Structure formats: structure tokens, C-alpha cells
Amino acid sequence: MAVDYTVIVIYLAGMLAMGWWGMRRAKSKSEFLVAGRRLGPAMYSGTMAAIVLGGASTIGGVGLGYQYGLSGAWMVFTIGLGLLALSVFFSARIARLKVYTVSEMLDLRYGGRAGVISGVVMWAYTLMLAVTSTIAYATIFDVLFDVNRTVAIVLGGSIVVAYSTLGGMWSITLTDMVQFVVKTIGVLLLLLPIAVVKAGGFSEMRAELPTGYFDPLGIGGETIFTYVLIYTFGMLIGQDIWQRVFTARSDRTAKWGGTVAGTYCLVYALAGAVIGTAAKVLYPNLASADDAFATIVKDELPVGVRGLVLAAALAAVMSTSSGALIACATVANNDIWSRLRGKAASGERDEVRGNRAFILLMGLAVIGTAIAIDNVVEALTVAYNLLVGGLLVPILGGLLWKRGTAYGALASVVVGGLAVIGLMAGYGILANEPIYYGLLSSLAVYVVVSLATPATDAAVLEAWRERLAGRGAPELVSEPVPAPQ
């Protein structure tokens, strides 16, 4: 394992080095939170694909393939569909708004009354999303170093918190681009063909497994529908995803770069399911389907390659973890703390210092919560149920229906969020009913209250339309302007 350890250590050291380099560039709020809004198509596509394909998509995607066969691709597939929908239909408008958070968008659209409540819901979502990614370190570091769960979480989480705190979005963008390359080589170009060959090829896999493993709908129609509700719609409204859209240098980059990233997700989904299916042939009696990824990597890959593929798994986890962490900190500082204080920081340097402090604080909270929570699937379900049940309707309603009002949006957030929480308590966290009924109650309340209250002020709507068209946005200074000589 010495060669594998060397590969992993070099990779982790590189992540920290990029965090240090990013710190030298992040001198303003725009640079620190959205990389100066100047990413081109290649870097935008790679970093967007990196953030949406995390540990759940890699380790969990292979586990679903082990359990259900090719239809296990549907979870990650619906993530790709959501990213495609966001990129084609909404990303250009989102990029032109020139905001930092989803709550700022809601304030612009509804007249400044939705920020704190929507911020709390978004903060809870991003916190739980970061927690699920951090929990996944335990699986990977257990294979690497045979350490206990708590040490693994602290080790992996500390590295992510370190480079995220140092350089903000610039550090995360650079590390995500490397992680995208490592993930592509490790999972698609190495693990996928090796797993299929070790399992005897597709003909042997078909002979060894039940026919249901090759049924594209074998996982069940209701499960696929739930995935669409949670993950496809979740991609449309998450702060972690929107914050990446804000990094694009133009609305065209956001649209076409995101389309490329979404297409990549579809390929990644199928690859994970095939790897899991091959693992079922090789190891038919694993205690847990989620052990499939680590087992096939540990037992079937040659020295060196094994280290690279484990680095790819780390890349998948770290990219989502860092993206969710900066989103969580941005919401906590800009949408909650700053509003409750009633005043903003006095300058760009204070803005960077404040956001850096919040990343460190939220990072410590994420590590502590990850140690306390053991079930990744339940934590991820809570995150997406809160996001979709509480915020999908007011966000999409604001983008698509001009009659929606601030009172309708607030009622929708509160009723949808509380309904989801109550239904999860009643039916169970993993039940389908919370998201079904929570979303329906949010929609009903939004429409009824909006129609029963005065329409949004014409001046607010006009300012909103100007921002959507790319006009009327505040000037964003990415670099300090030198004094005249």
C-alpha cells in the first residue's frame, strides 16, 4: 500500500497548496465568494460537474448499482437531468442577477421580505449536505489507513475546511478542477473497464445475475418519481449550485458550460451502476451495498491504480463538501447574521474576513455534526426534503409567475418547511409522503395567499425585470483599482 499512500498524500498536499494559492487571489467579496464571476466554459463545466457528483453519487451510486443493477443509475441520472434543466432554462437569468445567494434573489423579486426565513431553510439544507459528504470520509479513510470513524471524519473534514477557509471560491474552484480530472480518470477510465473485465464482461454478468439487474426501470417507478422530485428539482434551487452559476463570466458560459456538465453527469450515472453490477458478480454477499465501491477498489485494482481511484473517491467527496460548506457559510453570514445585526461590513477586506470566519465556524459545526450522525442517506434526505418542500415553489414561482407576492412566498416557505418536518416525524425520514404532501401544501398556500394579497409593487417588478435582463446590477469590483501615478 506504500505506493497508494504516496498517491493519496500527494493529492491531499496539492489540495492544501491550492488553498494557499487561492488565498492570494481572494482579496474582495466577489473574488472570495464567486471567484470574481469570471470562469470560462472549460473551468465552469469541470467545477460544476465536480460539485454535483459527490460521495453519494460515487459511493452511493455504485451501491445502488450493486443492489438494483443498471436501474441504480437513476439517482445520479436525475441529478444530471436537474443540472441540464437549470442550465438550459434558468442559468442565464440567474447569472445576470449578479447576486450572491438565493435569498437575495427572493428579496429582489418580492421586495425584500423573504430573506431571513428563506435563509434559515437554505442554511439547514447546505449544512446537512456538507455533513453527508463529510460522513463519507469514514468509508474512504477506513480503506486507506484503517482508522476509526471519528479520526477519518476529522482528517478529511479538516483538509476541506483549511483550503476553503484560506481561499474561498478561488481555492474551491481550483481544487474542484483537479478533482474533476482525477475523478474522470479514476472512475470512468480506470475503475469502470477494470470492474467489467474482472466480472467476466457483460455476457458473464448477464449469465450470473437475474434479468431484473438489466431492466432500466427495475428500481421502481415510484422511486424514480421521488428521485425526480428531490434531486432534479433540488438542482434547480440549491445555494451550492446557484453559487457556482454566479461564477460564470457570462450567461452564455452558464448555459452551455452547465449543459456539458449535466451531460457528463448522465455518463457518470451509468458508469456507477455498471461498476456496482460488476461488484455484485464478484462479491454477491456483501453486508452492505455501500461497501461495494471500497471492496472492489481494495481487492481488484493493482497497486498505484488503487491509490488513484481512492483519490478519485476523495475528490468526489471533497468537491461536494467544499461547495456545500462555502454555500452554508455564505448563507449564514449574508442572509442571516448580517440581517439580524442590521448592518453590513465596512469594506471589502472586512467582507472577506467575515466570510472566512464563517467558513471556519461552519466547518467546525459540520465536522461535529458528521461525527454525531451515522446515516448518510437519512441526512441527505432531510437536506433535500427541506430544500424542495420549503423553497422550490417560491423560487420557481418568482421566476415564472409575476402574480406571486411576498406574503405568498413567506407562507409557502413556512408551511412547506413545517409540513415536511412534521411529515418526516410522522411517516419516517425515508418515506415518500413528506416530499409529496409538503410540496403540494407549499404550492397551494403560495397560490392562494398570492391571489388573496395585493400584487407586488410595480416598481419592484420593474427593477426585477431590469436585473433579469442584465441591467441595473450593482458594479462588482473584482480587483483593487490602482491609484493614478
Short mmCIF file of C-alpha atoms in Angstrom, two decimals:
data_model
loop_
_atom_site.label_atom_id
_atom_site.label_comp_id
_atom_site.label_asym_id
_atom_site.label_seq_id
_atom_site.Cartn_x
_atom_site.Cartn_y
_atom_site.Cartn_z
CA MET A 1 0.00 0.00 0.00
CA ALA A 2 3.03 2.33 0.17
CA VAL A 3 2.57 3.49 -3.42
CA ASP A 4 -1.14 4.05 -2.84
CA TYR A 5 -0.41 6.06 0.30
CA THR A 6 2.07 8.20 -1.62
CA VAL A 7 -0.53 8.99 -4.30
CA ILE A 8 -3.09 9.98 -1.67
CA VAL A 9 -0.66 12.11 0.36
CA ILE A 10 0.50 13.98 -2.77
CA TYR A 11 -3.12 14.59 -3.71
CA LEU A 12 -4.07 15.93 -0.26
CA ALA A 13 -0.96 18.12 -0.11
CA GLY A 14 -1.89 19.53 -3.51
CA MET A 15 -5.34 20.48 -2.23
CA LEU A 16 -3.81 22.46 0.64
CA ALA A 17 -1.31 24.14 -1.68
CA MET A 18 -4.13 25.31 -3.93
CA GLY A 19 -5.92 26.69 -0.90
CA TRP A 20 -2.85 28.77 -0.10
CA TRP A 21 -2.61 29.98 -3.71
CA GLY A 22 -6.31 30.86 -3.76
CA MET A 23 -5.84 32.98 -0.62
CA ARG A 24 -3.52 35.27 -2.60
CA ARG A 25 -6.25 35.93 -5.18
CA ALA A 26 -9.30 36.31 -2.94
CA LYS A 27 -8.98 39.98 -2.00
CA SER A 28 -12.62 41.06 -2.41
CA LYS A 29 -16.05 39.69 -1.57
CA SER A 30 -16.68 38.88 -5.23
CA GLU A 31 -13.36 37.03 -5.57
CA PHE A 32 -13.85 35.14 -2.30
CA LEU A 33 -17.49 34.06 -2.76
CA VAL A 34 -17.93 33.73 -6.55
CA ALA A 35 -14.37 33.69 -8.00
CA GLY A 36 -14.80 37.18 -9.40
CA ARG A 37 -17.61 35.98 -11.70
CA ARG A 38 -15.09 35.21 -14.42
CA LEU A 39 -14.86 31.46 -15.02
CA GLY A 40 -14.72 30.40 -18.66
CA PRO A 41 -16.57 27.41 -20.18
CA ALA A 42 -13.96 24.71 -19.51
CA MET A 43 -13.34 25.54 -15.86
CA TYR A 44 -17.03 26.25 -15.25
CA SER A 45 -18.10 22.86 -16.69
CA GLY A 46 -15.48 20.93 -14.72
CA THR A 47 -16.19 22.59 -11.39
CA MET A 48 -19.97 22.33 -11.81
CA ALA A 49 -19.71 18.60 -12.56
CA ALA A 50 -17.38 18.19 -9.58
CA ILE A 51 -19.74 19.76 -7.06
CA VAL A 52 -22.88 17.86 -8.05
CA LEU A 53 -21.13 14.47 -8.21
CA GLY A 54 -20.09 13.86 -4.63
CA GLY A 55 -19.70 10.90 -2.34
CA ALA A 56 -23.38 9.99 -2.60
CA SER A 57 -23.11 9.94 -6.40
CA THR A 58 -19.92 7.86 -6.38
CA ILE A 59 -20.05 5.50 -3.39
CA GLY A 60 -23.86 5.63 -3.22
CA GLY A 61 -24.26 5.31 -7.00
CA VAL A 62 -22.10 2.17 -7.06
CA GLY A 63 -24.07 0.84 -4.07
CA LEU A 64 -27.37 1.32 -5.92
CA GLY A 65 -25.89 -0.50 -8.92
CA TYR A 66 -24.91 -3.36 -6.60
CA GLN A 67 -28.44 -3.50 -5.19
CA TYR A 68 -30.57 -2.87 -8.30
CA GLY A 69 -28.33 -3.23 -11.34
CA LEU A 70 -28.41 -0.74 -14.22
CA SER A 71 -31.54 0.97 -12.86
CA GLY A 72 -29.42 2.03 -9.88
CA ALA A 73 -28.21 4.83 -12.18
CA TRP A 74 -31.47 6.73 -11.71
CA MET A 75 -30.44 8.70 -8.62
CA VAL A 76 -27.39 10.25 -10.28
CA PHE A 77 -29.23 10.41 -13.61
CA THR A 78 -31.90 12.65 -12.11
CA ILE A 79 -29.14 14.91 -10.75
CA GLY A 80 -27.85 15.25 -14.30
CA LEU A 81 -31.35 15.97 -15.60
CA GLY A 82 -31.77 18.70 -12.97
CA LEU A 83 -28.47 20.31 -13.94
CA LEU A 84 -29.45 20.21 -17.62
CA ALA A 85 -32.82 21.83 -16.85
CA LEU A 86 -31.17 24.52 -14.73
CA SER A 87 -28.58 25.26 -17.41
CA VAL A 88 -30.96 25.37 -20.38
CA PHE A 89 -33.94 27.18 -18.84
CA PHE A 90 -32.74 29.25 -15.87
CA SER A 91 -28.96 29.68 -15.56
CA ALA A 92 -28.65 32.64 -17.94
CA ARG A 93 -31.21 34.63 -15.97
CA ILE A 94 -29.68 33.61 -12.66
CA ALA A 95 -26.20 34.69 -13.78
CA ARG A 96 -27.49 38.09 -14.91
CA LEU A 97 -28.93 38.84 -11.45
CA LYS A 98 -25.40 39.39 -10.05
CA VAL A 99 -26.34 38.33 -6.51
CA TYR A 100 -24.56 36.08 -4.01
CA THR A 101 -27.39 33.99 -2.54
CA VAL A 102 -30.79 32.56 -3.39
CA SER A 103 -32.33 34.68 -0.62
CA GLU A 104 -31.03 37.84 -2.29
CA MET A 105 -32.87 36.74 -5.44
CA LEU A 106 -36.07 36.29 -3.43
CA ASP A 107 -35.64 39.76 -1.91
CA LEU A 108 -35.21 41.29 -5.36
CA ARG A 109 -38.28 39.53 -6.72
CA TYR A 110 -40.64 40.02 -3.77
CA GLY A 111 -39.45 43.33 -2.34
CA GLY A 112 -37.06 42.48 0.47
CA ARG A 113 -39.22 40.46 2.86
CA ALA A 114 -38.20 36.84 2.38
CA GLY A 115 -34.52 36.88 3.31
CA VAL A 116 -34.09 35.61 6.86
CA ILE A 117 -36.74 32.86 6.77
CA SER A 118 -35.64 31.50 3.39
CA GLY A 119 -32.04 31.87 4.56
CA VAL A 120 -32.65 29.63 7.57
CA VAL A 121 -34.17 26.90 5.36
CA MET A 122 -31.30 27.16 2.85
CA TRP A 123 -28.76 27.14 5.66
CA ALA A 124 -30.23 23.92 7.08
CA TYR A 125 -30.07 22.31 3.63
CA THR A 126 -26.46 23.30 2.92
CA LEU A 127 -25.36 22.28 6.42
CA MET A 128 -26.85 18.79 6.06
CA LEU A 129 -25.43 18.45 2.54
CA ALA A 130 -21.95 19.26 3.85
CA VAL A 131 -22.48 16.79 6.71
CA THR A 132 -23.37 13.92 4.36
CA SER A 133 -20.22 14.48 2.32
CA THR A 134 -18.08 14.66 5.44
CA ILE A 135 -19.51 11.38 6.78
CA ALA A 136 -18.33 9.70 3.57
CA TYR A 137 -14.68 10.28 4.55
CA ALA A 138 -15.08 7.49 7.10
CA THR A 139 -15.58 4.87 4.36
CA ILE A 140 -12.61 6.01 2.29
CA PHE A 141 -10.08 6.54 5.06
CA ASP A 142 -11.07 3.22 6.63
CA VAL A 143 -9.93 1.51 3.43
CA LEU A 144 -6.81 3.66 3.20
CA PHE A 145 -5.49 3.79 6.74
CA ASP A 146 -7.72 1.51 8.82
CA VAL A 147 -8.59 4.37 11.19
CA ASN A 148 -11.76 4.74 13.21
CA ARG A 149 -14.72 6.74 12.01
CA THR A 150 -14.17 9.87 14.10
CA VAL A 151 -10.50 10.23 13.12
CA ALA A 152 -11.40 9.76 9.45
CA ILE A 153 -14.06 12.48 9.57
CA VAL A 154 -11.76 14.91 11.38
CA LEU A 155 -8.88 14.24 8.98
CA GLY A 156 -10.89 14.64 5.77
CA GLY A 157 -13.04 17.47 7.08
CA SER A 158 -10.07 19.46 8.36
CA ILE A 159 -8.39 19.46 4.94
CA VAL A 160 -11.55 20.74 3.23
CA VAL A 161 -12.13 23.38 5.91
CA ALA A 162 -8.50 24.51 5.64
CA TYR A 163 -8.37 25.14 1.88
CA SER A 164 -11.94 26.53 1.79
CA THR A 165 -11.20 28.99 4.61
CA LEU A 166 -7.94 30.13 3.04
CA GLY A 167 -9.03 30.99 -0.46
CA GLY A 168 -12.82 30.76 -0.62
CA MET A 169 -14.30 30.09 -4.04
CA TRP A 170 -10.98 30.52 -5.85
CA SER A 171 -9.42 27.70 -3.83
CA ILE A 172 -12.52 25.56 -4.21
CA THR A 173 -12.64 26.19 -7.96
CA LEU A 174 -9.00 25.19 -8.45
CA THR A 175 -9.30 22.10 -6.28
CA ASP A 176 -12.58 21.12 -7.93
CA MET A 177 -10.98 21.30 -11.38
CA VAL A 178 -8.24 18.92 -10.25
CA GLN A 179 -10.84 16.73 -8.58
CA PHE A 180 -12.87 16.62 -11.81
CA VAL A 181 -9.82 15.36 -13.74
CA VAL A 182 -8.88 12.83 -11.05
CA LYS A 183 -12.48 11.60 -10.83
CA THR A 184 -12.76 11.20 -14.61
CA ILE A 185 -9.52 9.21 -14.82
CA GLY A 186 -10.10 7.18 -11.67
CA VAL A 187 -13.76 6.21 -12.09
CA LEU A 188 -14.54 6.39 -15.82
CA LEU A 189 -11.21 5.47 -17.41
CA LEU A 190 -9.81 3.02 -14.83
CA LEU A 191 -12.34 1.54 -12.41
CA LEU A 192 -15.17 1.10 -14.94
CA PRO A 193 -13.32 -1.02 -17.54
CA ILE A 194 -11.33 -2.94 -14.91
CA ALA A 195 -14.51 -3.84 -12.99
CA VAL A 196 -16.25 -5.07 -16.14
CA VAL A 197 -13.24 -7.16 -17.19
CA LYS A 198 -12.83 -8.66 -13.70
CA ALA A 199 -16.51 -9.63 -13.71
CA GLY A 200 -16.02 -11.52 -17.00
CA GLY A 201 -17.54 -8.95 -19.34
CA PHE A 202 -21.19 -8.08 -19.94
CA SER A 203 -22.06 -11.58 -21.20
CA GLU A 204 -20.84 -13.17 -17.96
CA MET A 205 -22.62 -10.52 -15.90
CA ARG A 206 -25.89 -11.29 -17.68
CA ALA A 207 -25.41 -15.00 -17.10
CA GLU A 208 -24.66 -14.61 -13.38
CA LEU A 209 -27.33 -12.09 -12.39
CA PRO A 210 -31.15 -12.05 -12.54
CA THR A 211 -32.66 -10.33 -15.58
CA GLY A 212 -34.02 -7.58 -13.31
CA TYR A 213 -30.47 -6.26 -12.95
CA PHE A 214 -30.60 -5.18 -16.61
CA ASP A 215 -34.10 -3.70 -16.54
CA PRO A 216 -33.77 0.12 -16.84
CA LEU A 217 -36.88 0.57 -14.64
CA GLY A 218 -36.08 -2.20 -12.18
CA ILE A 219 -35.65 0.15 -9.23
CA GLY A 220 -39.38 1.03 -9.44
CA GLY A 221 -41.46 3.84 -10.90
CA GLU A 222 -42.32 5.41 -7.54
CA THR A 223 -38.64 5.56 -6.56
CA ILE A 224 -37.71 7.19 -9.87
CA PHE A 225 -40.52 9.74 -9.44
CA THR A 226 -39.28 10.56 -5.92
CA TYR A 227 -35.72 10.98 -7.22
CA VAL A 228 -37.02 13.45 -9.80
CA LEU A 229 -38.87 15.46 -7.15
CA ILE A 230 -35.93 15.55 -4.76
CA TYR A 231 -32.82 15.68 -6.93
CA THR A 232 -33.95 17.10 -10.27
CA PHE A 233 -35.89 19.93 -8.63
CA GLY A 234 -33.24 20.24 -5.92
CA MET A 235 -30.63 21.04 -8.59
CA LEU A 236 -32.79 23.98 -9.72
CA ILE A 237 -32.75 25.86 -6.41
CA GLY A 238 -29.82 24.86 -4.17
CA GLN A 239 -27.48 27.62 -2.94
CA ASP A 240 -24.47 25.36 -3.59
CA ILE A 241 -25.48 25.07 -7.26
CA TRP A 242 -26.53 28.70 -7.73
CA GLN A 243 -23.28 29.92 -6.19
CA ARG A 244 -21.44 28.08 -8.99
CA VAL A 245 -23.72 29.65 -11.58
CA PHE A 246 -22.71 33.03 -10.16
CA THR A 247 -19.04 32.26 -11.00
CA ALA A 248 -19.68 32.15 -14.78
CA ARG A 249 -18.22 35.08 -16.70
CA SER A 250 -21.32 35.34 -18.92
CA ASP A 251 -24.83 33.96 -19.19
CA ARG A 252 -23.73 32.01 -22.28
CA THR A 253 -21.00 30.31 -20.25
CA ALA A 254 -23.54 29.40 -17.57
CA LYS A 255 -25.92 27.91 -20.14
CA TRP A 256 -23.56 25.89 -22.31
CA GLY A 257 -20.99 25.06 -19.65
CA GLY A 258 -23.74 23.72 -17.42
CA THR A 259 -25.18 21.68 -20.29
CA VAL A 260 -21.82 19.97 -20.76
CA ALA A 261 -21.61 19.28 -17.01
CA GLY A 262 -25.15 17.85 -16.97
CA THR A 263 -24.35 15.52 -19.86
CA TYR A 264 -21.22 14.35 -18.02
CA CYS A 265 -23.42 13.51 -15.02
CA LEU A 266 -25.57 11.21 -17.16
CA VAL A 267 -22.46 9.28 -18.26
CA TYR A 268 -21.19 9.13 -14.67
CA ALA A 269 -24.55 7.76 -13.51
CA LEU A 270 -24.41 4.84 -15.92
CA ALA A 271 -20.75 4.15 -15.06
CA GLY A 272 -21.52 3.89 -11.34
CA ALA A 273 -24.40 1.49 -11.95
CA VAL A 274 -22.26 -0.74 -14.19
CA ILE A 275 -19.44 -0.81 -11.61
CA GLY A 276 -21.95 -1.78 -8.92
CA THR A 277 -23.41 -4.52 -11.13
CA ALA A 278 -19.92 -5.92 -11.73
CA ALA A 279 -19.28 -5.85 -7.97
CA LYS A 280 -22.44 -7.93 -7.44
CA VAL A 281 -20.96 -10.64 -9.65
CA LEU A 282 -17.63 -10.55 -7.84
CA TYR A 283 -18.97 -10.20 -4.28
CA PRO A 284 -22.58 -11.42 -4.16
CA ASN A 285 -22.90 -11.43 -0.36
CA LEU A 286 -21.64 -8.08 0.91
CA ALA A 287 -23.16 -7.00 4.21
CA SER A 288 -23.96 -3.54 2.83
CA ALA A 289 -24.41 -2.35 -0.75
CA ASP A 290 -22.45 0.81 0.10
CA ASP A 291 -19.38 -1.37 0.73
CA ALA A 292 -19.27 -2.33 -2.96
CA PHE A 293 -17.11 0.59 -4.07
CA ALA A 294 -14.45 0.21 -1.38
CA THR A 295 -14.37 -3.58 -1.71
CA ILE A 296 -13.85 -3.69 -5.47
CA VAL A 297 -11.21 -0.98 -5.27
CA LYS A 298 -9.34 -2.68 -2.43
CA ASP A 299 -9.41 -6.22 -3.85
CA GLU A 300 -9.36 -5.88 -7.64
CA LEU A 301 -7.17 -2.93 -8.58
CA PRO A 302 -3.37 -3.04 -8.95
CA VAL A 303 -1.04 -1.01 -6.76
CA GLY A 304 -0.90 2.65 -7.77
CA VAL A 305 -4.15 2.44 -9.70
CA ARG A 306 -5.89 1.68 -6.41
CA GLY A 307 -4.44 4.85 -4.90
CA LEU A 308 -5.60 6.93 -7.87
CA VAL A 309 -9.14 5.55 -7.73
CA LEU A 310 -9.33 6.16 -3.97
CA ALA A 311 -8.09 9.68 -4.68
CA ALA A 312 -10.98 9.94 -7.16
CA ALA A 313 -13.40 8.94 -4.41
CA LEU A 314 -11.85 11.53 -2.13
CA ALA A 315 -12.16 14.06 -4.95
CA ALA A 316 -15.85 13.31 -5.30
CA VAL A 317 -16.45 13.76 -1.58
CA MET A 318 -14.27 16.86 -1.21
CA SER A 319 -15.79 18.72 -4.15
CA THR A 320 -19.33 18.43 -2.81
CA SER A 321 -18.21 19.01 0.78
CA SER A 322 -16.33 22.23 -0.02
CA GLY A 323 -19.11 23.55 -2.27
CA ALA A 324 -21.75 22.91 0.37
CA LEU A 325 -19.51 24.40 3.07
CA ILE A 326 -18.96 27.75 1.32
CA ALA A 327 -22.68 27.86 0.46
CA CYS A 328 -23.58 27.23 4.10
CA ALA A 329 -21.19 29.93 5.31
CA THR A 330 -22.35 32.44 2.68
CA VAL A 331 -25.99 32.00 3.69
CA ALA A 332 -25.19 32.10 7.42
CA ASN A 333 -23.21 35.33 7.09
CA ASN A 334 -25.00 37.23 4.33
CA ASP A 335 -28.62 36.10 4.73
CA ILE A 336 -28.90 35.53 8.48
CA TRP A 337 -26.18 37.15 10.59
CA SER A 338 -25.83 40.39 8.58
CA ARG A 339 -29.61 40.89 8.51
CA LEU A 340 -30.01 40.18 12.21
CA ARG A 341 -27.21 42.62 13.02
CA GLY A 342 -28.82 45.20 10.77
CA LYS A 343 -25.55 46.40 9.28
CA ALA A 344 -23.02 45.29 6.71
CA ALA A 345 -19.24 45.07 6.92
CA SER A 346 -17.48 48.37 6.37
CA GLY A 347 -15.30 47.34 3.42
CA GLU A 348 -14.20 44.58 1.04
CA ARG A 349 -11.42 43.43 3.38
CA ASP A 350 -13.92 43.17 6.26
CA GLU A 351 -16.29 41.23 3.97
CA VAL A 352 -13.57 38.70 3.14
CA ARG A 353 -12.52 38.40 6.78
CA GLY A 354 -16.11 37.89 7.90
CA ASN A 355 -16.89 35.26 5.28
CA ARG A 356 -13.62 33.47 6.02
CA ALA A 357 -14.53 33.34 9.72
CA PHE A 358 -17.94 31.91 8.90
CA ILE A 359 -16.44 29.18 6.71
CA LEU A 360 -14.21 28.15 9.62
CA LEU A 361 -17.13 28.25 12.07
CA MET A 362 -19.49 26.31 9.80
CA GLY A 363 -16.71 23.83 9.02
CA LEU A 364 -16.29 23.02 12.68
CA ALA A 365 -20.07 22.64 13.02
CA VAL A 366 -20.16 20.29 10.02
CA ILE A 367 -17.37 18.08 11.41
CA GLY A 368 -19.08 17.90 14.81
CA THR A 369 -22.47 17.06 13.30
CA ALA A 370 -20.94 14.43 11.00
CA ILE A 371 -19.39 12.68 13.99
CA ALA A 372 -22.77 12.63 15.75
CA ILE A 373 -24.84 11.40 12.76
CA ASP A 374 -24.31 7.92 11.34
CA ASN A 375 -26.81 7.55 8.48
CA VAL A 376 -25.78 9.31 5.24
CA VAL A 377 -28.98 8.55 3.35
CA GLU A 378 -31.20 9.92 6.10
CA ALA A 379 -29.14 13.11 6.41
CA LEU A 380 -29.22 13.66 2.64
CA THR A 381 -32.98 13.02 2.55
CA VAL A 382 -33.57 15.59 5.31
CA ALA A 383 -31.49 18.13 3.38
CA TYR A 384 -33.32 17.76 0.09
CA ASN A 385 -36.78 17.43 1.65
CA LEU A 386 -36.27 20.76 3.42
CA LEU A 387 -34.92 22.42 0.29
CA VAL A 388 -37.57 21.24 -2.15
CA GLY A 389 -40.52 21.33 0.27
CA GLY A 390 -39.70 24.79 1.57
CA LEU A 391 -38.12 26.72 -1.29
CA LEU A 392 -38.92 25.18 -4.68
CA VAL A 393 -42.33 26.85 -5.08
CA PRO A 394 -41.41 30.44 -4.09
CA ILE A 395 -38.21 30.36 -6.17
CA LEU A 396 -39.70 28.93 -9.36
CA GLY A 397 -42.89 30.90 -8.75
CA GLY A 398 -40.85 34.10 -8.60
CA LEU A 399 -39.11 33.26 -11.87
CA LEU A 400 -42.22 32.12 -13.76
CA TRP A 401 -45.34 33.83 -12.26
CA LYS A 402 -45.47 37.60 -11.92
CA ARG A 403 -48.59 37.46 -9.70
CA GLY A 404 -46.67 35.75 -6.87
CA THR A 405 -46.35 38.03 -3.83
CA ALA A 406 -44.05 38.36 -0.82
CA TYR A 407 -46.81 37.12 1.51
CA GLY A 408 -47.39 34.12 -0.73
CA ALA A 409 -43.66 33.35 -0.78
CA LEU A 410 -43.29 33.62 3.00
CA ALA A 411 -46.35 31.47 3.62
CA SER A 412 -45.08 28.91 1.13
CA VAL A 413 -41.66 28.68 2.81
CA VAL A 414 -43.10 28.36 6.32
CA VAL A 415 -45.94 25.93 5.51
CA GLY A 416 -43.88 23.79 3.14
CA GLY A 417 -40.94 23.58 5.55
CA LEU A 418 -43.07 22.78 8.60
CA ALA A 419 -45.15 20.26 6.65
CA VAL A 420 -42.04 18.39 5.54
CA ILE A 421 -40.63 18.31 9.09
CA GLY A 422 -43.93 17.17 10.58
CA LEU A 423 -44.49 14.50 7.93
CA MET A 424 -40.95 13.16 8.33
CA ALA A 425 -41.65 12.83 12.06
CA GLY A 426 -44.91 11.02 11.34
CA TYR A 427 -44.11 8.84 8.32
CA GLY A 428 -40.34 8.44 8.80
CA ILE A 429 -37.41 10.28 7.24
CA LEU A 430 -37.10 7.95 4.26
CA ALA A 431 -40.82 7.89 3.41
CA ASN A 432 -42.06 9.43 0.15
CA GLU A 433 -45.09 11.17 1.71
CA PRO A 434 -43.19 14.11 3.30
CA ILE A 435 -41.93 15.45 -0.02
CA TYR A 436 -45.21 14.72 -1.86
CA TYR A 437 -47.54 16.41 0.60
CA GLY A 438 -45.05 19.06 1.69
CA LEU A 439 -44.60 20.24 -1.88
CA LEU A 440 -48.34 20.21 -2.58
CA SER A 441 -49.08 22.24 0.58
CA SER A 442 -46.35 24.74 -0.32
CA LEU A 443 -47.81 25.19 -3.82
CA ALA A 444 -51.39 25.53 -2.59
CA VAL A 445 -50.51 28.13 0.03
CA TYR A 446 -48.35 30.11 -2.42
CA VAL A 447 -51.13 30.40 -5.00
CA VAL A 448 -53.96 31.11 -2.54
CA VAL A 449 -52.09 33.70 -0.45
CA SER A 450 -50.61 35.41 -3.53
CA LEU A 451 -54.08 35.80 -5.09
CA ALA A 452 -55.54 36.99 -1.78
CA THR A 453 -52.92 39.72 -1.23
CA PRO A 454 -52.06 42.84 -3.25
CA ALA A 455 -49.86 42.29 -6.28
CA THR A 456 -46.15 43.05 -5.95
CA ASP A 457 -45.38 46.74 -6.35
CA ALA A 458 -44.85 47.72 -9.98
CA ALA A 459 -41.53 49.40 -9.17
CA VAL A 460 -40.21 46.19 -7.57
CA LEU A 461 -41.24 44.14 -10.60
CA GLU A 462 -39.66 46.66 -12.97
CA ALA A 463 -36.37 46.56 -11.02
CA TRP A 464 -36.58 42.76 -11.09
CA ARG A 465 -37.06 42.71 -14.88
CA GLU A 466 -34.11 45.08 -15.31
CA ARG A 467 -31.87 42.77 -13.29
CA LEU A 468 -33.07 39.69 -15.19
CA ALA A 469 -32.13 41.46 -18.41
CA GLY A 470 -28.65 42.17 -17.07
CA ARG A 471 -29.28 45.85 -16.45
CA GLY A 472 -29.35 47.75 -13.19
CA ALA A 473 -26.99 45.39 -11.34
CA PRO A 474 -24.51 46.97 -8.95
CA GLU A 475 -20.94 47.30 -10.13
CA LEU A 476 -18.78 44.47 -8.86
CA VAL A 477 -15.12 45.27 -8.42
CA SER A 478 -13.02 42.11 -8.74
CA GLU A 479 -9.60 43.65 -8.28
CA PRO A 480 -8.46 46.76 -6.40
CA VAL A 481 -8.15 49.76 -8.72
CA PRO A 482 -4.58 51.11 -8.59
CA ALA A 483 -4.11 54.75 -7.66
CA PRO A 484 -3.17 57.04 -10.57
CA GLN A 485 0.56 57.68 -10.91
#
